[in-house]
XYZ file of C-alpha atoms in Angstrom:
407
model
C 123.841 101.514 77.286
C 125.122 102.974 80.557
C 124.096 100.265 83.002
C 124.809 102.225 86.171
C 122.717 105.182 84.951
C 119.869 102.787 84.219
C 119.996 101.377 87.757
C 120.201 104.830 89.357
C 117.322 106.207 87.280
C 115.053 103.320 88.217
C 115.907 103.778 91.881
C 115.222 107.512 91.582
C 111.795 106.721 90.133
C 111.028 104.590 93.184
C 112.045 107.417 95.511
C 109.892 109.939 93.626
C 106.888 107.600 93.866
C 107.415 107.051 97.591
C 107.982 103.335 96.990
C 111.725 103.116 97.693
C 112.374 100.674 100.527
C 114.735 101.530 103.359
C 115.822 98.776 105.725
C 116.055 99.765 109.361
C 119.197 98.584 111.165
C 117.684 96.795 114.180
C 119.120 94.695 116.981
C 116.422 92.820 118.852
C 116.785 92.572 122.631
C 116.491 88.937 123.680
C 114.420 88.831 126.838
C 112.990 92.290 126.189
C 111.582 91.995 122.645
C 109.719 93.932 121.120
C 112.383 96.361 122.305
C 115.302 96.786 119.917
C 118.268 99.042 119.185
C 118.089 101.082 115.980
C 121.259 102.491 114.409
C 121.468 105.236 111.775
C 125.088 106.181 111.094
C 126.370 107.305 114.527
C 122.922 107.656 116.079
C 121.809 104.839 118.401
C 118.304 104.754 119.861
C 115.905 102.339 121.485
C 112.692 101.465 119.621
C 109.632 99.228 119.929
C 108.894 96.931 116.981
C 105.221 96.697 115.940
C 105.419 94.866 112.608
C 107.315 91.651 113.341
C 106.086 88.298 112.057
C 107.518 86.700 115.197
C 103.878 86.806 116.195
C 104.166 85.123 119.600
C 107.673 86.141 120.613
C 108.875 82.542 120.307
C 112.169 83.768 118.847
C 113.250 84.500 122.415
C 111.428 81.746 124.302
C 113.693 79.970 126.820
C 112.775 76.496 125.503
C 113.701 77.479 121.956
C 116.988 79.096 122.937
C 117.992 76.187 125.173
C 117.315 73.667 122.395
C 119.351 75.693 119.923
C 122.279 76.057 122.330
C 122.276 72.326 123.032
C 122.191 71.417 119.319
C 124.934 73.926 118.542
C 127.158 72.442 121.247
C 126.482 68.883 120.122
C 126.452 69.219 116.324
C 128.152 72.485 115.409
C 126.960 75.326 113.230
C 125.942 73.996 109.828
C 124.322 70.965 108.233
C 127.317 70.439 105.962
C 125.479 70.700 102.666
C 122.405 69.272 101.017
C 120.592 66.397 102.668
C 121.272 64.276 99.571
C 125.029 64.680 99.901
C 125.791 65.404 103.526
C 123.056 63.303 105.069
C 120.014 64.158 107.135
C 120.771 65.152 110.701
C 118.680 63.612 113.457
C 117.314 67.092 114.247
C 115.719 67.226 110.771
C 114.134 63.833 111.311
C 112.661 64.858 114.653
C 111.332 68.146 113.265
C 109.625 66.524 110.280
C 107.923 64.025 112.592
C 106.749 66.894 114.806
C 105.352 68.782 111.797
C 103.561 65.741 110.410
C 101.952 65.200 113.816
C 100.996 68.893 114.048
C 98.986 68.696 110.830
C 97.698 65.127 111.159
C 99.610 63.995 108.079
C 101.761 60.954 107.357
C 104.901 62.945 106.632
C 106.490 66.374 106.278
C 109.426 67.818 104.352
C 111.663 70.728 105.343
C 112.868 73.581 103.143
C 115.131 76.550 103.793
C 112.237 79.054 103.802
C 108.502 79.356 103.309
C 109.163 81.024 99.960
C 111.243 78.083 98.783
C 108.750 75.495 100.022
C 105.939 77.143 98.045
C 108.072 77.651 94.950
C 109.487 74.133 94.977
C 106.320 72.230 95.873
C 103.973 74.054 93.503
C 106.395 74.088 90.570
C 107.108 70.360 91.003
C 103.500 69.273 91.390
C 102.104 71.410 88.586
C 104.873 70.568 86.122
C 104.881 66.792 86.707
C 101.145 66.110 86.937
C 100.158 65.553 83.280
C 98.023 68.370 81.851
C 97.639 69.869 85.325
C 95.416 72.917 85.765
C 96.254 75.164 88.700
C 93.443 77.284 90.113
C 95.113 80.112 92.027
C 93.458 82.636 94.344
C 93.965 86.165 93.036
C 95.748 87.298 96.208
C 98.137 84.378 96.575
C 101.657 85.173 97.775
C 104.447 85.888 95.308
C 106.146 82.594 96.177
C 103.052 80.673 95.094
C 102.698 82.687 91.912
C 106.355 82.182 90.996
C 106.139 78.451 91.649
C 103.101 78.144 89.403
C 104.740 80.233 86.681
C 107.911 78.162 86.816
C 105.893 74.985 86.324
C 104.541 76.330 82.993
C 101.295 74.557 83.789
C 97.954 75.942 82.700
C 96.728 78.356 85.378
C 93.422 80.088 85.966
C 93.125 82.798 88.614
C 89.900 82.890 90.611
C 88.626 86.021 92.297
C 89.823 86.300 95.859
C 87.840 84.023 98.214
C 85.063 83.808 95.592
C 83.951 80.182 95.703
C 81.257 80.766 93.062
C 83.925 81.858 90.589
C 86.110 78.911 91.592
C 83.262 76.491 90.932
C 82.592 78.110 87.578
C 86.193 77.453 86.552
C 86.186 73.908 87.922
C 82.894 72.976 86.257
C 84.291 73.947 82.862
C 86.997 71.251 83.104
C 86.809 67.504 82.480
C 86.343 65.675 85.770
C 89.381 63.475 85.159
C 91.775 66.347 84.375
C 94.383 66.823 87.146
C 93.522 69.996 89.057
C 95.244 71.773 91.931
C 93.487 74.499 93.962
C 96.115 76.769 95.540
C 95.112 79.224 98.260
C 96.080 80.650 101.660
C 94.310 80.503 104.996
C 95.194 83.940 106.405
C 96.093 86.549 103.792
C 98.903 88.642 105.178
C 98.084 92.112 103.841
C 94.323 92.333 104.526
C 94.202 89.715 107.280
C 91.124 88.000 105.872
C 90.579 84.232 105.995
C 89.721 81.801 103.216
C 86.449 79.811 103.174
C 88.357 76.547 103.519
C 85.346 74.265 104.022
C 83.655 75.492 100.848
C 86.862 75.147 98.862
C 87.380 71.596 100.105
C 83.806 70.710 99.182
C 84.409 71.935 95.643
C 87.676 70.011 95.445
C 85.880 66.796 96.392
C 83.064 67.495 93.936
C 85.352 68.207 90.987
C 88.189 65.779 91.753
C 90.844 68.396 92.580
C 93.797 68.485 94.956
C 93.995 71.245 97.564
C 97.185 73.168 98.384
C 96.849 75.352 101.481
C 99.429 77.945 102.542
C 99.113 78.334 106.339
C 102.242 80.443 106.930
C 100.392 83.256 108.731
C 98.294 80.815 110.761
C 100.537 78.013 112.045
C 101.287 78.380 115.730
C 98.465 80.897 116.105
C 95.189 79.089 115.407
C 93.786 75.729 116.377
C 94.039 73.958 119.750
C 97.668 72.935 119.056
C 98.681 75.707 116.661
C 98.041 73.700 113.503
C 96.447 76.671 111.751
C 93.006 77.599 110.480
C 92.440 74.143 108.983
C 93.014 72.595 112.416
C 90.739 75.143 114.092
C 87.954 74.274 111.657
C 88.549 70.509 111.719
C 89.519 70.357 108.055
C 93.132 69.192 107.996
C 92.168 65.749 106.720
C 90.471 67.358 103.707
C 93.590 69.258 102.605
C 95.924 67.399 100.231
C 99.012 69.433 101.129
C 99.560 71.980 103.902
C 102.484 74.389 103.553
C 103.848 76.364 106.465
C 106.767 78.319 107.820
C 109.028 78.165 110.843
C 109.959 81.834 110.460
C 106.841 83.510 111.819
C 104.913 82.293 114.866
C 107.450 79.528 115.537
C 110.193 82.139 115.808
C 113.076 80.671 113.785
C 113.516 80.152 110.022
C 112.564 77.603 107.378
C 109.575 76.275 105.491
C 107.863 72.916 105.112
C 105.087 70.884 103.564
C 102.955 68.242 105.280
C 101.048 65.637 103.290
C 100.848 61.908 102.585
C 104.071 59.917 102.686
C 103.937 59.383 98.926
C 103.382 63.064 98.150
C 106.212 64.238 100.420
C 108.512 61.585 98.941
C 107.515 62.724 95.452
C 108.484 66.325 96.228
C 111.682 65.165 97.958
C 112.643 63.141 94.898
C 111.832 65.642 92.148
C 111.953 69.212 93.561
C 115.169 71.006 92.590
C 114.481 73.551 95.345
C 114.942 70.731 97.840
C 117.542 68.546 96.169
C 120.153 71.193 95.391
C 120.091 73.480 98.435
C 121.929 73.333 101.742
C 119.838 71.995 104.602
C 118.801 74.041 107.619
C 121.406 74.138 110.401
C 120.745 71.517 113.114
C 120.381 74.230 115.769
C 117.564 75.870 113.785
C 115.762 72.534 113.421
C 116.132 71.909 117.149
C 114.765 75.349 118.005
C 111.798 74.870 115.689
C 111.013 71.487 117.229
C 111.054 72.994 120.722
C 108.807 75.862 119.608
C 106.244 73.567 117.992
C 106.190 71.242 120.997
C 105.660 74.154 123.368
C 102.826 75.697 121.341
C 101.097 72.346 120.959
C 100.414 72.324 124.692
C 100.425 76.035 125.645
C 97.597 78.468 124.961
C 99.084 81.276 127.037
C 100.842 82.982 124.126
C 97.857 82.721 121.788
C 95.373 83.978 124.383
C 97.498 86.989 125.299
C 98.075 87.835 121.661
C 94.319 87.850 121.026
C 93.907 90.228 123.958
C 96.529 92.641 122.592
C 94.997 92.548 119.117
C 91.584 93.407 120.549
C 93.056 96.255 122.616
C 94.787 97.831 119.620
C 91.674 97.548 117.451
C 89.462 99.072 120.132
C 91.782 102.025 120.753
C 92.246 102.719 117.038
C 88.481 102.722 116.613
C 88.054 105.127 119.531
C 90.129 107.802 117.778
C 88.872 107.057 114.261
C 92.059 105.627 112.737
C 90.887 103.567 109.711
C 91.852 99.918 109.912
C 90.635 96.853 108.055
C 88.081 94.861 110.019
C 89.091 91.205 109.753
C 88.974 88.056 111.905
C 92.743 87.598 112.175
C 95.668 88.957 114.188
C 96.816 91.314 111.402
C 95.756 94.970 111.668
C 96.172 96.923 108.414
C 96.003 100.670 109.160
C 95.033 102.263 105.873
C 96.853 105.389 104.693
C 96.168 105.289 100.946
C 99.107 107.462 99.907
C 102.683 106.178 99.438
C 104.428 109.411 100.415
C 102.340 109.924 103.550
C 102.673 106.262 104.450
C 106.465 106.523 104.288
C 106.367 109.837 106.184
C 104.282 108.368 109.012
C 106.602 105.390 109.236
C 109.648 107.683 109.392
C 108.109 109.933 112.029
C 107.000 107.006 114.160
C 110.622 105.902 114.255
C 112.293 109.311 114.531
C 109.959 110.981 117.024
C 108.226 108.187 118.908
C 110.684 105.285 118.823
C 108.139 103.013 117.112
C 109.127 100.865 114.157
C 106.441 99.959 111.605
C 107.585 99.389 108.028
C 105.364 101.063 105.386
C 103.613 98.663 103.007
C 103.529 100.226 99.554
C 103.291 99.097 95.926
C 104.040 96.457 94.614
C 103.315 94.546 97.830
C 99.817 96.079 97.805
C 97.934 97.848 94.980
C 98.496 101.572 94.538
C 96.040 103.583 96.599
C 95.926 100.962 99.373
C 99.212 101.834 101.098
C 99.157 100.896 104.749
C 100.907 100.251 108.028
C 100.678 96.568 108.901
C 100.514 96.213 112.677
C 101.004 92.860 114.401
C 100.338 92.989 118.161
C 101.985 90.222 120.141
C 101.871 88.814 123.672
C 105.184 90.547 124.409
C 103.705 94.018 123.832
C 102.467 95.694 127.010
C 99.335 97.830 127.539
C 101.713 100.806 127.820
C 103.172 99.925 124.412
C 99.635 99.942 123.009
C 98.861 103.367 124.452
C 102.079 104.857 123.050
C 101.381 103.412 119.612
C 97.816 104.718 119.390
C 98.760 108.168 120.729
C 101.542 108.462 118.158
C 99.281 107.418 115.293
C 96.637 109.913 116.376
C 99.200 112.726 116.404
C 100.562 111.860 112.956
C 97.087 111.368 111.471
C 96.270 114.954 112.428
C 99.614 116.236 111.170
C 99.127 114.553 107.776
C 95.507 115.781 107.555
C 94.270 112.255 106.908
C 90.591 111.442 107.215
C 89.322 109.680 110.302
C 86.528 107.183 110.364
C 83.328 107.843 112.303
C 83.103 105.404 115.187
C 79.784 104.072 113.870
C 81.467 103.146 110.569
C 84.131 101.016 112.173
């Protein structure tokens, strides 16, 4: 077998399908984000980013940067290894206390990313609970799916946000069988929100644990940024809340928040925690500062909601099809991988707007889209430029527009 030919042929297939991913070379402008510098070979140009998961611009907040600088000066660059070998820095201790308080839980545990926290926590729980059955929402993130698969536990997939189907699956099981319901609060591709109260009611009725991924909600929803479960007064009904530091909190890392015993159980048995290098102290310090700020400030959340509403309204006015949902995520539906990639390229090349195309396998074929995430650091002028550019390219690509009444 010619291995290199195999690799090249598979990559060529992706290009032909319009699903080959190109990473834009971007340099964010601290103090001016969402502005950034884009480099292609010798060409340098200024662009506006419209698809960042730094939802509130906290990656450049003065409190966050000051905390990171201070920790870097005091403790140096790295953590020195795993927490089991090199010790836990005081910055990790402070951050875990802040996260536990955010979610009203006894304890929290840090991981190097949201992906790792899902993979490690789910695989550990499902593999070590005897005869555990995992009930997984059909649209759960890849990290959750991989964690469940790695556990080799029995898994049943319930139709997305369909609590009737979930109850049907739960009712078919013995009441005393260990069961774990795994789901998200805000689903990142369609922007819809789970019926958390109904799911919790079923968990109580059928003696199941609940595992809630809040990565696209923490920092954004609830009076202190605790997520959808906080907004709806349901945090005490969730067994384990998983979140990220790499989106609305503006840095990097993942975590779980739960009872002291459950967090200690994951700490003691999860290979994804035990054998990996800890987050740098400066990152932990920055995350702590971000969480503390958002616990007491609504300014960023309120302005983000305003920008989201403005973008939705202007897209509707010119008939650009976008998914109607109750979250901050605006999926603009293209429905064709080649045209989706073309629009993304032209937005960057002609209009200085960066929005990465979302194609298969991230979303099903035929549902290709541009995923727009307005933030409080976008201006009304940014919004106008975005909508004008999309209108121009929609006409150029001969894509259908939606009647205003249908929006």
